[in-house]
Structure formats: structure tokens, C-alpha cells
Short mmCIF file of C-alpha atoms in Angstrom, two decimals:
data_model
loop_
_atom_site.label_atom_id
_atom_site.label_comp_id
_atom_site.label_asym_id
_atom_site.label_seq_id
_atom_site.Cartn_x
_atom_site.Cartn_y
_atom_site.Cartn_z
CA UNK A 1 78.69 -22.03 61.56
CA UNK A 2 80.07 -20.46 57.98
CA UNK A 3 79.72 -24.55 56.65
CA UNK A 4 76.51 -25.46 57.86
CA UNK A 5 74.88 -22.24 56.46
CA UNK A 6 76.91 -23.41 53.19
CA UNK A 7 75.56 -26.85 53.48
CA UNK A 8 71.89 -25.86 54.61
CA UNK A 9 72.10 -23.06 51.30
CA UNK A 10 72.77 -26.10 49.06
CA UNK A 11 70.00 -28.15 50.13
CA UNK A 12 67.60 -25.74 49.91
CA UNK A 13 68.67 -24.73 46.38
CA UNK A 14 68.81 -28.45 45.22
CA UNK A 15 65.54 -29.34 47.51
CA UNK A 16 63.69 -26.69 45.26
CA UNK A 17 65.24 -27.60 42.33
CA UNK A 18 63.72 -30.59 42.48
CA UNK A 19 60.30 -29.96 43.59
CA UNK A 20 60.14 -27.22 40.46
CA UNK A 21 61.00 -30.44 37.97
CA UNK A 22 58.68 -32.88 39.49
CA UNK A 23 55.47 -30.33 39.34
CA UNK A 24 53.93 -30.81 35.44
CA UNK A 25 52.78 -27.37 33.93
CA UNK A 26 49.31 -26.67 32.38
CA UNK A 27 50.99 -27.35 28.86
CA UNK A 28 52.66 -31.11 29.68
CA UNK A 29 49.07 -31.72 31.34
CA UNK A 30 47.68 -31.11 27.70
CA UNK A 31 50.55 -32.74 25.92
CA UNK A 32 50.48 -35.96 28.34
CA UNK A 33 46.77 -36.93 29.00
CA UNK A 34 48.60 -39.83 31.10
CA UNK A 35 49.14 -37.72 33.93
CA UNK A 36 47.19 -38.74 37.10
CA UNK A 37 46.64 -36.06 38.48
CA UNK A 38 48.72 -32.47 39.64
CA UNK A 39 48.11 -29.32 41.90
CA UNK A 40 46.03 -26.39 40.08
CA UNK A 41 46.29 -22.85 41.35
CA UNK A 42 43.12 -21.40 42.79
CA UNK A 43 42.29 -18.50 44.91
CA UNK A 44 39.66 -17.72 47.25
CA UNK A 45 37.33 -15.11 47.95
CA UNK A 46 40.00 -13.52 50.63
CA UNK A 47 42.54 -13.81 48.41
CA UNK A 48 44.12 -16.95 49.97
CA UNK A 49 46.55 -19.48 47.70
CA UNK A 50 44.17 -23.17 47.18
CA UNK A 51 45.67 -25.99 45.74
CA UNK A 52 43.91 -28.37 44.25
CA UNK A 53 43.93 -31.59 42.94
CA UNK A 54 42.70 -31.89 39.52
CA UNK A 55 43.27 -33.34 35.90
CA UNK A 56 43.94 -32.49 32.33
CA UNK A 57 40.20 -33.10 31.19
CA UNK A 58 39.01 -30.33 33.66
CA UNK A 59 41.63 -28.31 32.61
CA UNK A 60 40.19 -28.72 28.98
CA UNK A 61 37.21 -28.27 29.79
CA UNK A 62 37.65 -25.22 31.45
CA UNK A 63 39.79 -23.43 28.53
CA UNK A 64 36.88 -24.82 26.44
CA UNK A 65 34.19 -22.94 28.67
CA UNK A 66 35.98 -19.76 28.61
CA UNK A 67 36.34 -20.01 24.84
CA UNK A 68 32.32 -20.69 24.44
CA UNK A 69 31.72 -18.03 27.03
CA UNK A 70 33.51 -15.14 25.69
CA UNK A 71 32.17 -15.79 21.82
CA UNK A 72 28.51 -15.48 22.45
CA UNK A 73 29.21 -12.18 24.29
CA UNK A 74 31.25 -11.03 21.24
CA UNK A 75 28.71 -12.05 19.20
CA UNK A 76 25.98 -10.00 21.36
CA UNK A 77 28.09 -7.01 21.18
CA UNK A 78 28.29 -7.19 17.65
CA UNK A 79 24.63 -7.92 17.28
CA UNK A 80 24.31 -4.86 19.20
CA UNK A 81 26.10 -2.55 17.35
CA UNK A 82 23.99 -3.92 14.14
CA UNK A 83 20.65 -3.16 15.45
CA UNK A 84 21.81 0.28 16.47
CA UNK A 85 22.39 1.64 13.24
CA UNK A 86 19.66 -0.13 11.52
CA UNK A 87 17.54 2.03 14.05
CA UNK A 88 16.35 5.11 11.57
CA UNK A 89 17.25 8.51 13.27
CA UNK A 90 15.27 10.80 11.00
CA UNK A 91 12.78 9.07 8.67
CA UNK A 92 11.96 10.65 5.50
CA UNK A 93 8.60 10.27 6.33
CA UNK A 94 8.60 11.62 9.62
CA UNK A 95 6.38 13.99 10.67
CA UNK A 96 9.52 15.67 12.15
CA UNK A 97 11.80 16.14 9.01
CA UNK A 98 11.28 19.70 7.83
CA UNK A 99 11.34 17.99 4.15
CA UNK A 100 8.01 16.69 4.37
CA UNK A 101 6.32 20.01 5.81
CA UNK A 102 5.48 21.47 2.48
CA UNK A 103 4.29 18.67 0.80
CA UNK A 104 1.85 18.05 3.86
CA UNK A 105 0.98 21.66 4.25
CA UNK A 106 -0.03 21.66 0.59
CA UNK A 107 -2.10 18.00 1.16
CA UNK A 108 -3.64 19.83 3.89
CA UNK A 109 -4.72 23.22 1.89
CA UNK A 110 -6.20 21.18 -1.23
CA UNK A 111 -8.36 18.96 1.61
CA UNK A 112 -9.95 21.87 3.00
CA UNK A 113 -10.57 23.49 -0.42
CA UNK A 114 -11.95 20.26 -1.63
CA UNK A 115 -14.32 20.36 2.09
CA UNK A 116 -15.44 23.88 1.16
CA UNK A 117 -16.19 23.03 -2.75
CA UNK A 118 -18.05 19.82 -0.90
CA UNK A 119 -19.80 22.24 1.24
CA UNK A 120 -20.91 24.92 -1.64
CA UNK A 121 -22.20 21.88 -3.44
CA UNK A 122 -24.46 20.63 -0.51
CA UNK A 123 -25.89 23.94 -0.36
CA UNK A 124 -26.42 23.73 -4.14
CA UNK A 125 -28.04 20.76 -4.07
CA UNK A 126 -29.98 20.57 -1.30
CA UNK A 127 -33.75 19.73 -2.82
CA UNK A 128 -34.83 19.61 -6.66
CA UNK A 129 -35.58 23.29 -7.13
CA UNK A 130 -32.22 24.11 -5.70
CA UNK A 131 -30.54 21.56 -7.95
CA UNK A 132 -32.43 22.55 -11.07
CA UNK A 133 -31.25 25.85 -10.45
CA UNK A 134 -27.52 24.38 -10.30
CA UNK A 135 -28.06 22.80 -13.44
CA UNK A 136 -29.16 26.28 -15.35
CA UNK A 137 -25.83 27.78 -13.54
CA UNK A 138 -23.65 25.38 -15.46
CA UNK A 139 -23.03 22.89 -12.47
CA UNK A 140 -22.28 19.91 -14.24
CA UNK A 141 -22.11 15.86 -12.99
CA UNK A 142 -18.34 16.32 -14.03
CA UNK A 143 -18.24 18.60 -11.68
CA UNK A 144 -19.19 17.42 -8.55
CA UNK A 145 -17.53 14.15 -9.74
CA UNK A 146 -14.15 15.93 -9.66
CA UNK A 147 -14.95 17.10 -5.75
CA UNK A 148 -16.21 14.16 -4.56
CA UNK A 149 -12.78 12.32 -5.86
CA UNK A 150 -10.46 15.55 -4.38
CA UNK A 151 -12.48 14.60 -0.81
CA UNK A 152 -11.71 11.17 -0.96
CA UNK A 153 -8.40 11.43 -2.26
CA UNK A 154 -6.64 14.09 -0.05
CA UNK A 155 -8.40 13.13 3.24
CA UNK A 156 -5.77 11.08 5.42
CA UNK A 157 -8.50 8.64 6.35
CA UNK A 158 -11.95 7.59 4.98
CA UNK A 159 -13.86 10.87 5.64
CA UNK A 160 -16.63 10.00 7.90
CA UNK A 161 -19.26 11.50 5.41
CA UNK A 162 -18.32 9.51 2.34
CA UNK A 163 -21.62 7.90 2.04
CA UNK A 164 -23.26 11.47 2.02
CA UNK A 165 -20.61 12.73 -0.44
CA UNK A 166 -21.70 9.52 -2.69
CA UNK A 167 -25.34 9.96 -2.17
CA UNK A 168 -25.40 13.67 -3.63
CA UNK A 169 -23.33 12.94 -6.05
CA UNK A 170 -25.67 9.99 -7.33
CA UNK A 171 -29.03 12.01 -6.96
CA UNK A 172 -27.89 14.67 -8.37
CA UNK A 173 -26.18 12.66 -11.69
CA UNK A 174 -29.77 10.67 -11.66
CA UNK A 175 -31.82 13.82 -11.87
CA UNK A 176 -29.39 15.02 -14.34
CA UNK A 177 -29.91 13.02 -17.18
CA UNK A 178 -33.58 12.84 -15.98
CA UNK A 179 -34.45 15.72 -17.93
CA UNK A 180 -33.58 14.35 -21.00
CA UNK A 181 -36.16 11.98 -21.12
CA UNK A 182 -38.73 13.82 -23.36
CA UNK A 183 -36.30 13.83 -25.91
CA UNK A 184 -36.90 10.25 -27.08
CA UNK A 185 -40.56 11.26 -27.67
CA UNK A 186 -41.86 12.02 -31.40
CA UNK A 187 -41.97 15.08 -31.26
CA UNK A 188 -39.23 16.01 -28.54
CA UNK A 189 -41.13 17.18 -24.97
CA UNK A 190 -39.04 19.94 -23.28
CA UNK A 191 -40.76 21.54 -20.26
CA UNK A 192 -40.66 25.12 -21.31
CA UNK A 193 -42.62 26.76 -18.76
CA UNK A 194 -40.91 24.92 -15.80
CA UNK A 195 -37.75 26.41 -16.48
CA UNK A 196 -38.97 29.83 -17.60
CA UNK A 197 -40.72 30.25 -14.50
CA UNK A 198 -37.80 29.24 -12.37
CA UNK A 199 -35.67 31.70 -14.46
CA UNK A 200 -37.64 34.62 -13.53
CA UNK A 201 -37.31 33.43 -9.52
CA UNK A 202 -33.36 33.73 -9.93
CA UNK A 203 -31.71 36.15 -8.22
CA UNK A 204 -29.23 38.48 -10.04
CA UNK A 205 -25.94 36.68 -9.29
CA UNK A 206 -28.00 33.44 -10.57
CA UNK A 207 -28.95 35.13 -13.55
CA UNK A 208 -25.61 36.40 -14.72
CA UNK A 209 -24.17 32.71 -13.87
CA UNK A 210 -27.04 31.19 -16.03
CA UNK A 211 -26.10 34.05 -18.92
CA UNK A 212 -22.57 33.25 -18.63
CA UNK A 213 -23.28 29.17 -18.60
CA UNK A 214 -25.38 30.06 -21.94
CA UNK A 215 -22.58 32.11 -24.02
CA UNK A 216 -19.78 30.31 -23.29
CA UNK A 217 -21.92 26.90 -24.39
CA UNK A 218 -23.18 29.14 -27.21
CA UNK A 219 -19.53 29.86 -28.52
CA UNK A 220 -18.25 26.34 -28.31
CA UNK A 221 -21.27 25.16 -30.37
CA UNK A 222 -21.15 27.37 -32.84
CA UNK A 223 -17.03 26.84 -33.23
CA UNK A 224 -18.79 23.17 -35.00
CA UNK A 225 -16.50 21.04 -32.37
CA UNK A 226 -16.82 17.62 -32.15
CA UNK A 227 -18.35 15.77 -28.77
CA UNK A 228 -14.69 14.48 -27.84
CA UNK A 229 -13.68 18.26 -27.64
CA UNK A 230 -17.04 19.45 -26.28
CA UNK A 231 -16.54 16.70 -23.28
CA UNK A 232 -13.10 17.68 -22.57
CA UNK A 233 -14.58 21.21 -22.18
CA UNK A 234 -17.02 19.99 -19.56
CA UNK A 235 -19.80 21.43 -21.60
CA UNK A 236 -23.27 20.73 -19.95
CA UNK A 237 -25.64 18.68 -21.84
CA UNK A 238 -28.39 20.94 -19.94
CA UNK A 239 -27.19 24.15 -21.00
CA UNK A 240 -27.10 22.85 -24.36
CA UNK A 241 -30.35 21.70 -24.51
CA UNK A 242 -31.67 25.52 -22.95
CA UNK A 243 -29.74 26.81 -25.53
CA UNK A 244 -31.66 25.36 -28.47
CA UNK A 245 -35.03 26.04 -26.80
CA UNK A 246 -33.70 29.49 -27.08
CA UNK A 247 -32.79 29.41 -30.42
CA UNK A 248 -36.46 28.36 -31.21
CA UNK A 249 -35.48 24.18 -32.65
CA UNK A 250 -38.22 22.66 -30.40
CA UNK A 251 -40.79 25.08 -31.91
CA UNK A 252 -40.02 24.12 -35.49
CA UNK A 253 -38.75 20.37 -34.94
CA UNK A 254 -38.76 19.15 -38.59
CA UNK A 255 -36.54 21.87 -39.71
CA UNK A 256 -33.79 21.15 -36.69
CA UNK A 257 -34.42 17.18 -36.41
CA UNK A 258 -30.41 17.15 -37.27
CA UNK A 259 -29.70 19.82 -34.08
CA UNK A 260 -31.96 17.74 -32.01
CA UNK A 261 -29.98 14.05 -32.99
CA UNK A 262 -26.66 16.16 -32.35
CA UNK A 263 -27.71 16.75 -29.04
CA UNK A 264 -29.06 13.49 -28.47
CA UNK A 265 -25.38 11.74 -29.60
CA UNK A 266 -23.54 14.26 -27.01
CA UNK A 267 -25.86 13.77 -24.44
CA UNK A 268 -24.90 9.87 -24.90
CA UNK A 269 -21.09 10.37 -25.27
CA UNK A 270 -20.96 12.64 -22.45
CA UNK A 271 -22.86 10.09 -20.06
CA UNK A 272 -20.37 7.36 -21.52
CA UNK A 273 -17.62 9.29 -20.60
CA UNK A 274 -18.62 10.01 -17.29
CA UNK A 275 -19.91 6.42 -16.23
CA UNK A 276 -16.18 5.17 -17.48
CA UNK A 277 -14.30 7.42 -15.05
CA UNK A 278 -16.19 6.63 -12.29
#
């Protein structure tokens, strides 16, 4: 009994040996394409050993098809990771960042102030009389000019009365220089009693604005400054002109034809200036 378990221990051992050296591994399948065929390990879904027959090109192919399926997924990952951080978490422009809410709470203050300046203006020039009565008061095409371009300028959007906002602005610049017209006339025409009448319908806070439009153009005349300066003071043409009526030059027009041609150059410089900056 002791030999035969010898002899059957010796078989076994050499009957394995053998069957290990016959069996070509997944490297001699690559190294020797001549190999027919040989036993490849699978595995079912239960876990159960499969063998089966296959060759070295499916083995290939295989190692090939894991190779081209894990680098796209790398790639995707990476890709990934990319577009995350490009993805902005706090934009400077956000409406969120607490950097921008000073600057937009100061847009948002000079908008209304520009809508309420917009809004005094409409009152002042509602009809002629009211905007001949602006014009005595100093209110000068510069003027409104300077609104109108605050209102479009600060408002987020097109503001939804910009062709109003044009409209007075063009009447009132068109009546403006209207009243200028009799000065081309030999001798110069300057309705007198129109605006003496309306002067005596002014209230008392129009009155003191139309004294106080009166000396301050008085003082910059008389200072002898030249129309550059005098239109970077925003001095009104208007006022001007009321100011030499006061002084008596349309009564004695051949003694204060030079006054009268000073006025007439500014009046031109002035419209120059504005019609360039529109």
C-alpha cells in the first residue's frame, strides 16, 4: 500500500508537470502568433471557471480595447476638471460681489437726479410763456443739453421717454436762438415790451433768479472776457442781450453798433459750440 501511494504521488506530480508545460501563457501567445489556438480563463456571472478556446488576435484585440476604453474616460475626467474651474465663482461684475455695490448705488443716485433735473425742466418748459420765462431765469440750451445726456447716459437701458427728452430739448434750443432774429435787421428789432410785460407777471422767486441771471452776466461782461471764456462759463446769449436793452444800446444804436456786433459774434460762437457737442 506504502508503494503504490509512492507510485500514484509520482504520477500525479509528473502528470501535472506536464500539463503546466504544454499550456502557452498570454505572453508566448503574443510572442508566437503561430499558435493555433489555447484555453483562456473566463468567468461567469455565478462565478463559475469557463474555458475557452481562443487566439492571440482576440487576445490583442482585447488588451487593445481596454487600452482605448480607459483613455477616453481619462480624458473626460480631465476635461472635467478643466471646465470646473473655468466656471467663474464670483464675477467681478456680479450683481452679488459687494465690490460693485457702490459704484452701482452711485449710477443709481446720479439717474434719479438726472430724472428729477429732467422733470424740473418739463415743468419749465412746458408752453412758450413758460419757456420764455426760463430763458430770463438763466436756463440755458447748455443746460438742458447737459440733462438730457446725464438721462441717457446713466439709465441702464434706453429710457422709454427719449424721444420726449429729445423733443424738448430741440424746441426749446429752436425757440432759443429764435429771438435773435431781429438782430440782423438795420436797425436791430428787440421786443421790448414783450419781455417787460412778462417781467412784471414774475413771481418773486422768478424775479430774484432773473436779477441774479442779470449780475452775474453783468460781471463777466464787464471783466472784457473773450467768447471762448464766456462759453465755458455757460453765459446765456439771452441774458446778454436783456442786459444791453438795460443798459439803453438799442435806444442809441449808432453809438453801441460795436456792443451790438459783440453780441452778434458770441451769439454765433456759442451756437457753434453747442451744435459741435451734440
Amino acid at each position: 500500500m506504502r508503494n503504490r501511494a509512492v507510485l500514484f504521488g509520482l504520477f500525479f506530480i509528473g502528470y501535472s508537470s506536464c500539463v503546466f508545460h504544454a499550456t502557452p501563457t498570454r505572453a508566448s501567445l503574443v510572442e508566437n502568433p503561430d499558435v493555433e489556438s489555447t484555453h483562456v480563463e473566463q468567468w461567469d456571472s455565478n462565478g463559475k471557471r469557463l474555458l475557452q478556446v481562443d487566439g492571440p488576435k482576440r487576445i490583442l484585440a482585447e488588451e487593445r480595447g481596454m487600452s482605448e476604453g480607459i483613455l477616453p474616460a481619462a480624458e473626460a475626467v480631465e476635461k472635467t476638471k478643466v471646465s470646473e474651474k473655468a466656471v467663474p465663482r464670483a464675477s467681478l461684475g456680479s450683481k452679488l460681489n459687494p465690490m460693485t455695490w457702490p459704484k452701482r448705488i452711485l449710477h443709481k443716485l446720479k439717474l434719479w437726479y438726472a430724472r428729477f433735473l429732467h422733470w424740473l425742466l418739463r415743468k419749465a418748459t412746458v408752453d412758450e410763456k413758460t419757456i420764455d420765462r426760463s430763458m430770463m431765469n438763466g436756463l440755458t440750451p447748455s443746460n438742458l443739453k447737459r440733462v438730457k445726456n446725464d438721462i441717457l447716459h446713466y439709465s441702464s437701458s434706453v429710457p422709454h421717454d427719449k424721444i420726449e427728452i429729445e423733443t424738448d430739448y430741440d424746441s426749446y434750443v429752436e425757440h432759443f436762438f429764435g429771438q435773435f432774429k431781429g438782430l440782423d435787421k438795420d436797425p436791430p428789432v428787440f421786443e421790448m415790451d414783450k419781455w417787460n410785460n412778462l417781467e412784471k407777471e414774475m413771481t418773486k422767486a422768478e424775479g430774484y433768479l432773473k436779477r441774479r441771471a442779470l449780475n452775474t452776466v453783468s460781471r463777466n461782461i464787464d471783466k472784457g472776457l473773450s467768447n471762448e471764456q464766456l462759453i465755458s462759463l455757460d453765459v446765456s446769449p439771452f441774458v446778454y442781450m436783456r442786459l444791453l436793452e438795460k443798459r439803453g444800446v438799442f435806444k442809441d444804436v449808432e453809438n453801441n453798433k460795436d456792443k451790438i456786433d459783440q453780441l452778434k459774434d458770441y451769439i454765433k460762437a456759442y451756437k457753434e459750440h453747442l451744435m459741435v457737442e451734440q
